[in-house]
mmCIF file of C-alpha atoms in Angstrom:
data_model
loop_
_atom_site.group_PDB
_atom_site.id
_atom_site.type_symbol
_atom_site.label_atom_id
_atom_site.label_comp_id
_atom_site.label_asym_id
_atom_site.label_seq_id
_atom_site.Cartn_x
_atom_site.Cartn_y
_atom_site.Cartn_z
ATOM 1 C CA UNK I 1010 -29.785 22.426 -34.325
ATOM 2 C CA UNK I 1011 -28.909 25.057 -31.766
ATOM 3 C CA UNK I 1012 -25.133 25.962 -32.158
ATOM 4 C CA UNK I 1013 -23.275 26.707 -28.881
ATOM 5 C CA UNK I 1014 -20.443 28.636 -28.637
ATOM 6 C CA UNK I 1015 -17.887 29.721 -25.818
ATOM 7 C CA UNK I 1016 -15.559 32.429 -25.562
ATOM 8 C CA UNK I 1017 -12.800 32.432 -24.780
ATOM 9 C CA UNK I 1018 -11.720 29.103 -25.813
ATOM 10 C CA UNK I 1019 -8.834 29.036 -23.396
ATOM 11 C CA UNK I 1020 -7.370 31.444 -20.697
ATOM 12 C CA UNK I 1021 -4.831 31.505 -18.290
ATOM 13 C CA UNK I 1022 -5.115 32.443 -14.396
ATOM 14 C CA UNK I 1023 -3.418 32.865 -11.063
ATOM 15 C CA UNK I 1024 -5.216 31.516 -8.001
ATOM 16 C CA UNK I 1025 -7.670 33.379 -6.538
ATOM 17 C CA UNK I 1026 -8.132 35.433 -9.571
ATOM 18 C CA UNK I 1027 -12.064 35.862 -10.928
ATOM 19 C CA UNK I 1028 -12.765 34.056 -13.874
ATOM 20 C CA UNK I 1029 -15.500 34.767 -15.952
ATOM 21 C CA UNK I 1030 -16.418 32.279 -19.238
ATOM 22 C CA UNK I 1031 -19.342 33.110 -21.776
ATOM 23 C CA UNK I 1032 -21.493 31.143 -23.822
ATOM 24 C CA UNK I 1033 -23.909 32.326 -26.305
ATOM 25 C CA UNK I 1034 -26.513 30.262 -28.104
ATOM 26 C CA UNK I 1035 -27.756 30.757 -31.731
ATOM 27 C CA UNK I 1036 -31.372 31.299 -30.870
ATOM 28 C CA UNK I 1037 -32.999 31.777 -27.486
ATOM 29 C CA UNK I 1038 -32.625 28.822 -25.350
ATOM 30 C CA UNK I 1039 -34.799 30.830 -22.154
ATOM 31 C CA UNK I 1040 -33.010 29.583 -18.935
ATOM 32 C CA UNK I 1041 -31.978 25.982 -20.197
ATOM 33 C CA UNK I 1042 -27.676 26.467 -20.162
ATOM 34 C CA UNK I 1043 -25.800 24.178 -18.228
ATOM 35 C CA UNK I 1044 -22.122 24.107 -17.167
ATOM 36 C CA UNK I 1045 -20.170 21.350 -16.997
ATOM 37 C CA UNK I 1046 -16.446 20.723 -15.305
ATOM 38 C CA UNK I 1047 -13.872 18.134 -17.167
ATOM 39 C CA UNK I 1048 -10.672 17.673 -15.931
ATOM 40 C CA UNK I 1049 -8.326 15.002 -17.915
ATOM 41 C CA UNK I 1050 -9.409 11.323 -18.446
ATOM 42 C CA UNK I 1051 -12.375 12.123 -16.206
ATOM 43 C CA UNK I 1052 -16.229 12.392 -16.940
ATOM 44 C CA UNK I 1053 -18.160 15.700 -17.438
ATOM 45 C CA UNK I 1054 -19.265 16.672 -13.592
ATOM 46 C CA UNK I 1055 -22.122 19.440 -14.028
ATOM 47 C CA UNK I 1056 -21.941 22.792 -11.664
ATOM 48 C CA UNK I 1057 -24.279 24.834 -12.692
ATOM 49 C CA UNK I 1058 -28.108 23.952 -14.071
ATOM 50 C CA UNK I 1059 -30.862 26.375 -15.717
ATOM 51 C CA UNK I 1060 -28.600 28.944 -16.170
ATOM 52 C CA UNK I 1061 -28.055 29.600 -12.380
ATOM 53 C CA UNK I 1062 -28.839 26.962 -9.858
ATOM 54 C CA UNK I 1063 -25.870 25.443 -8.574
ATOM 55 C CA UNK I 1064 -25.607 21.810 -7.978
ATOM 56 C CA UNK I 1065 -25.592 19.950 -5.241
ATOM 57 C CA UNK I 1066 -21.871 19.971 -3.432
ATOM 58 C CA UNK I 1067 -20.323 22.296 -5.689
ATOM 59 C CA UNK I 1068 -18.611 25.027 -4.109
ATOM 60 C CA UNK I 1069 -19.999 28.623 -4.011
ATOM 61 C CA UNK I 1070 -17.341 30.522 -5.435
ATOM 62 C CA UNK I 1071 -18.841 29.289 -9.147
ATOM 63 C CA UNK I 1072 -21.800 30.965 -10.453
ATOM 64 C CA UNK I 1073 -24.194 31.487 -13.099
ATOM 65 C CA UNK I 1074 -26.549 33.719 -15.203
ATOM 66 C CA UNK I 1075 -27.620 34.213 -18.419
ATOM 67 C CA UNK I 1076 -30.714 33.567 -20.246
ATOM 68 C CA UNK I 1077 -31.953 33.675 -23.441
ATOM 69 C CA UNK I 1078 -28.783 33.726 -25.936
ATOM 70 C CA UNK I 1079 -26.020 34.812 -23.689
ATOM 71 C CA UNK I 1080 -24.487 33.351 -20.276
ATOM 72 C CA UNK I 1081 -22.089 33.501 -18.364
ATOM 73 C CA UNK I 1082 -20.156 31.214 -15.812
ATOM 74 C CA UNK I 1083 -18.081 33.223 -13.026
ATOM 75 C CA UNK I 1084 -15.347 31.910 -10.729
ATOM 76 C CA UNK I 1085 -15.030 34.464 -7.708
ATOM 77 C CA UNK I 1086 -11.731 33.339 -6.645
ATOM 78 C CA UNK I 1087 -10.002 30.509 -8.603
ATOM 79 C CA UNK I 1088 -8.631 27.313 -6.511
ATOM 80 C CA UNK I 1089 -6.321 25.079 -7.436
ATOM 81 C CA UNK I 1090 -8.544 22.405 -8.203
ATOM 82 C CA UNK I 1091 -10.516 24.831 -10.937
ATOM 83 C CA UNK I 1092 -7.795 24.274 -13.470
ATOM 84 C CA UNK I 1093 -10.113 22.575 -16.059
ATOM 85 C CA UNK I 1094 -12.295 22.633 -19.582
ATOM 86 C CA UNK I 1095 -15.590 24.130 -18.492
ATOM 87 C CA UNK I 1096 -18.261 23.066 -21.544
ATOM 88 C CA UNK I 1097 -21.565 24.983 -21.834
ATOM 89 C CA UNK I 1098 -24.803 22.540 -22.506
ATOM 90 C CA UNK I 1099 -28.238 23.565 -23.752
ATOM 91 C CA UNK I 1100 -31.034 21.479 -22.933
ATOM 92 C CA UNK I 1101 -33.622 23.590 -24.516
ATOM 93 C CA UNK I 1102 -34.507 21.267 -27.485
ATOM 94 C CA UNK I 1103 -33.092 17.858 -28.749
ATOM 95 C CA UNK I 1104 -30.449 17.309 -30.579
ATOM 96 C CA UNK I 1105 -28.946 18.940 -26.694
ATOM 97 C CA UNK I 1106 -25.580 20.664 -27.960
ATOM 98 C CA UNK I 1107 -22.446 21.324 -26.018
ATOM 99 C CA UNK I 1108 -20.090 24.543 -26.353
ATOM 100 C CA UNK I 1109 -16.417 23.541 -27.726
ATOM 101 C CA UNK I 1110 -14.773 24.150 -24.199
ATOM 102 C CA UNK I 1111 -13.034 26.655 -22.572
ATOM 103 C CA UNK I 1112 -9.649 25.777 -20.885
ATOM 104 C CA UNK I 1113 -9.017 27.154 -17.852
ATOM 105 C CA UNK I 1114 -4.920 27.254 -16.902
ATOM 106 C CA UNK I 1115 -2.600 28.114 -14.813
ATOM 107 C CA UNK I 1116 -0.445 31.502 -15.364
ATOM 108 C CA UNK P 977 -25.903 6.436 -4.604
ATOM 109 C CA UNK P 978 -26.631 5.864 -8.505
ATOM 110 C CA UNK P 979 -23.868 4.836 -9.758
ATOM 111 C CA UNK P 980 -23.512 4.441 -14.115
ATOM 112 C CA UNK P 981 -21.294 1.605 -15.471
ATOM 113 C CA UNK P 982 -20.169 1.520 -19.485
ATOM 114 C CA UNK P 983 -18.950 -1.642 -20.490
ATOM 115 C CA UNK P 984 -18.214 -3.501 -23.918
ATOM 116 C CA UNK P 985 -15.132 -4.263 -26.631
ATOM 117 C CA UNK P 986 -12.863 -1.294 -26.758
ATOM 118 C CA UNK P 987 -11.299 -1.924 -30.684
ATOM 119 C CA UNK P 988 -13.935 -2.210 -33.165
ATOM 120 C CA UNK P 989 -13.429 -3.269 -36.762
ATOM 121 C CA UNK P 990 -14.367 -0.493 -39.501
ATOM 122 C CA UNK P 991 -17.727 -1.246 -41.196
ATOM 123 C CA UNK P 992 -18.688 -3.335 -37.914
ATOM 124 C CA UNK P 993 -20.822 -2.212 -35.063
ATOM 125 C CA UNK P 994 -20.191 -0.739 -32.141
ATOM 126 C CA UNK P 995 -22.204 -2.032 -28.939
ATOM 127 C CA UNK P 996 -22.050 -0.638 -25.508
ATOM 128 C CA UNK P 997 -23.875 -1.190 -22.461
ATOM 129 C CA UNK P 998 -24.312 0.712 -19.172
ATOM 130 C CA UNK P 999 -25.773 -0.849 -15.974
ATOM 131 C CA UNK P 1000 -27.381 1.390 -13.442
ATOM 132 C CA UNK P 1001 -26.608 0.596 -9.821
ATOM 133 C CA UNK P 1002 -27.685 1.832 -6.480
ATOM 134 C CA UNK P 1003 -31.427 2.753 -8.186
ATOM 135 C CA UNK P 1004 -33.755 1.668 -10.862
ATOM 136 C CA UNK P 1005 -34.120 2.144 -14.600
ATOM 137 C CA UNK P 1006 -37.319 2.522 -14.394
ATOM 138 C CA UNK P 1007 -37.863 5.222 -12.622
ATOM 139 C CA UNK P 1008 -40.376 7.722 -14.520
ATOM 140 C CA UNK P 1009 -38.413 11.055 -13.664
ATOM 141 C CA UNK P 1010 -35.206 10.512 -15.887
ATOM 142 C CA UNK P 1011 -34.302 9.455 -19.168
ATOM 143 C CA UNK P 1012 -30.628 7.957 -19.712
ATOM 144 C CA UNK P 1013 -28.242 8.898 -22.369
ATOM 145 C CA UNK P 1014 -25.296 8.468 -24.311
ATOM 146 C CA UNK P 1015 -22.502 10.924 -25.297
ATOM 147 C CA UNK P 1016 -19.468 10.473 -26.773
ATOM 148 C CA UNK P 1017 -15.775 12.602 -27.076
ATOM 149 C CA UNK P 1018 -13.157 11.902 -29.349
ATOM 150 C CA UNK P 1019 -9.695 11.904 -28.546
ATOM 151 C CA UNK P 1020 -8.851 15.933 -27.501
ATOM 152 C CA UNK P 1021 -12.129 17.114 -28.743
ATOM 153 C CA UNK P 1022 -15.653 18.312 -27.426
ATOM 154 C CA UNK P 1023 -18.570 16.556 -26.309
ATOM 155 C CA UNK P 1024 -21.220 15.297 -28.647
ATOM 156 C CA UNK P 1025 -24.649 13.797 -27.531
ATOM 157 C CA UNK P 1026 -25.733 10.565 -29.037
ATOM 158 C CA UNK P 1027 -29.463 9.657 -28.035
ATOM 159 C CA UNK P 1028 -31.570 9.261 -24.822
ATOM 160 C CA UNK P 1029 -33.950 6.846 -24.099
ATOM 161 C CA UNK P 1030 -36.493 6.469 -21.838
ATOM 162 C CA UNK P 1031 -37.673 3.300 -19.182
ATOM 163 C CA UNK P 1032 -40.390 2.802 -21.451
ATOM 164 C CA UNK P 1033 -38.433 2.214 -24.718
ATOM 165 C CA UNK P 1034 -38.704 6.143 -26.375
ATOM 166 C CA UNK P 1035 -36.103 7.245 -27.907
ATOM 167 C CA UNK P 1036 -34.554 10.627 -28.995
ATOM 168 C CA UNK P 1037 -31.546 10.125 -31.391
ATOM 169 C CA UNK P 1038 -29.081 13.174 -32.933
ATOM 170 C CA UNK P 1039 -30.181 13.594 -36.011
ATOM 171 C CA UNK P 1040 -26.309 13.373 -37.506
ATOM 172 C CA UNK P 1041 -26.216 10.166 -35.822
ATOM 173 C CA UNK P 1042 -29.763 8.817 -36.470
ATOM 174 C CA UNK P 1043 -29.960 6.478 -39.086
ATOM 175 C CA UNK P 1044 -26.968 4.179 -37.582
ATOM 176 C CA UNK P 1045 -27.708 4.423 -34.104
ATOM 177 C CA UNK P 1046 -29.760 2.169 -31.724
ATOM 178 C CA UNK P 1047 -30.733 2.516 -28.053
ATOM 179 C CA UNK P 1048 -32.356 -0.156 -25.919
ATOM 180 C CA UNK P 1049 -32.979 -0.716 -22.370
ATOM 181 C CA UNK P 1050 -33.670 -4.203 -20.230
ATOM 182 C CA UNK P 1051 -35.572 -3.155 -17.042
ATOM 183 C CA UNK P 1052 -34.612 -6.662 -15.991
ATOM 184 C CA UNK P 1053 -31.238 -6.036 -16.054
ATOM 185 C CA UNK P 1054 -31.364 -1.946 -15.305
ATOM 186 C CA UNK P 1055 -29.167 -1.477 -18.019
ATOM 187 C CA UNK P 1056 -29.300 0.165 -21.612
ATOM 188 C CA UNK P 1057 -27.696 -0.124 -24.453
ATOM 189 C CA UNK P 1058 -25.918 1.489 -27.221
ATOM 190 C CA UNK P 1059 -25.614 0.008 -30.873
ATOM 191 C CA UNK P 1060 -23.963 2.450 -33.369
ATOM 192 C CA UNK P 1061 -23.507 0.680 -36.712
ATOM 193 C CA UNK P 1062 -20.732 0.549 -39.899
ATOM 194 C CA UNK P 1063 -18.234 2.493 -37.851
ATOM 195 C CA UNK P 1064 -15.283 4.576 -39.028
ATOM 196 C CA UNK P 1065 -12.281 6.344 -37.620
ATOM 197 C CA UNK P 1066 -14.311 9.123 -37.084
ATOM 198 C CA UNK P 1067 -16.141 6.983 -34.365
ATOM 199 C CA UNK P 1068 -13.255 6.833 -32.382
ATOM 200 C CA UNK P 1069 -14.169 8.558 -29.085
ATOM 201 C CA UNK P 1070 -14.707 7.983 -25.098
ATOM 202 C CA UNK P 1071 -18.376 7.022 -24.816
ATOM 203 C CA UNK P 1072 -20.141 7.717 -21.775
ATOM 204 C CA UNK P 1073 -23.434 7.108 -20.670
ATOM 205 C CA UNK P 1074 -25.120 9.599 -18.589
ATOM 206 C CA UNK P 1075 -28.435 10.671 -16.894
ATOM 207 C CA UNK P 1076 -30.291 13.939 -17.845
ATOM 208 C CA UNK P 1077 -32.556 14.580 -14.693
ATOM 209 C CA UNK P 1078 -35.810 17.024 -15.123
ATOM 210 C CA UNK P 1079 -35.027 18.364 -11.344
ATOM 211 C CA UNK P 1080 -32.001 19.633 -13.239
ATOM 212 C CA UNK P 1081 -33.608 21.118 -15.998
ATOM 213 C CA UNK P 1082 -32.908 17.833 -18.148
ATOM 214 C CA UNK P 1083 -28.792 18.316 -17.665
ATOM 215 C CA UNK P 1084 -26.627 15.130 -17.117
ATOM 216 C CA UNK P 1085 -26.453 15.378 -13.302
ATOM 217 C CA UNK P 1086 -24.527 12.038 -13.055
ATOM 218 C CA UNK P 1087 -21.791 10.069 -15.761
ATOM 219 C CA UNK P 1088 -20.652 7.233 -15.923
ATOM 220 C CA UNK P 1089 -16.892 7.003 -15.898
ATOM 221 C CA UNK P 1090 -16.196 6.570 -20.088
ATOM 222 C CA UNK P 1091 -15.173 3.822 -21.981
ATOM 223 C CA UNK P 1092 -12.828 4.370 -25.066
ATOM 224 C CA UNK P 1093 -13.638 2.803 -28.403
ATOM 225 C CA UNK P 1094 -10.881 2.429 -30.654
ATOM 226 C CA UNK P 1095 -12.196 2.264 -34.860
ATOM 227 C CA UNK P 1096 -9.152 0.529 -36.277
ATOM 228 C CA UNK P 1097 -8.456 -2.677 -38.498
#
């Protein structure tokens, strides 16, 4: 299995601050890392596909890029509504594995 | 809009099985560009995929999971199902089923909203 793993697993920020989460996997994945947004008692809502494609509707401000072991997920300027756990996913080969989390919140 | 829908008991004995379904509205099952999946997150903790299956009946199980687990579908019904068998505490999570698209590089694009399935006697 591919381990995932995020760092850091939690941080504290002010709004409008730049956030910036990484995720490394334990053998080359190529471009297949995807970020995911959960906020409590909600489902998963995915941001960011294939490393750096953002999804449909979801605001600019969050990025991607990465590929092979190491990504990264960057929040120009946090909102109010970014205080979350952001999970990294690879989809590179079966069994898919998620990152542990990283908690985003406020200062 | 496709919309995902969990549904099924939410206590489950230990040494029973658990059996979930999720019923896809607002498109069809069948369609031959996505498979559907289940993942599951116990209480405070990360997320952990379970299997995928696709309208045809493959299936792609984790192997940590594999020999008690059980996907379906019923193109009938657009739904598919979720069997995990002689359960323990340790089962205890929110499942959720979800749909890994290949315009999306195979990531779950849409979830269903959870269900939580409590292991207790």
């Amino acid at each position: 299995d591919i381990q995932m793993t995020q760092s850091p697993s939690s941080l504290s920020a002010s709004v409008g601050d730049r956030v910036t989460i990484t995720c490394r996997a334990s053998q080359s994945i190529s471009s297949y890392l995807n970020w995911y947004q959960q906020k409590p008692g909600k489902a998963p809502k995915l941001l960011i596909y294939a490393a750096s494609s953002l999804q449909s509707g979801v605001p600019s401000r969050f990025s991607g890029s990465g590929s092979g072991t190491d990504f990264t997920l960057t929040i120009s300027s946090l909102q109010p509504e970014d205080f979350a756990t952001y999970y990294c996913q690879q989809s590179y080969s079966t069994p898919v594995t998620f990152g542990p989390g990283t908690k985003v919140d406020i200062k | 809009q496709l919309q995902l829908q969990e549904s099924g008991p939410g206590l489950v004995k230990p040494s029973e099985t658990l059996s979930l379904t999720c019923t896809v509205s607002g498109g069809s099952i069948s369609s031959s560009s996505y498979y559907w999946g289940w993942i599951r997150q116990p209480p405070g903790k990360g997320l952990e995929w379970i299997g995928s299956i696709y309208y045809s009946g493959s299936t792609y199980y984790n192997p940590s999971l594999k020999s008690r687990v059980t996907i379906s579908v019923d193109t009938s019904k657009n739904q598919f199902s979720l069997k995990l068998s002689s359960v323990t505490a340790a089962d205890t999570a929110v499942y959720y089923c979800a749909r890994p698209s290949m315009a999306t590089s195979d990531a779950f694009d849409i979830w269903g909203q959870g269900t939580m399935v409590t292991v207790s006697s």
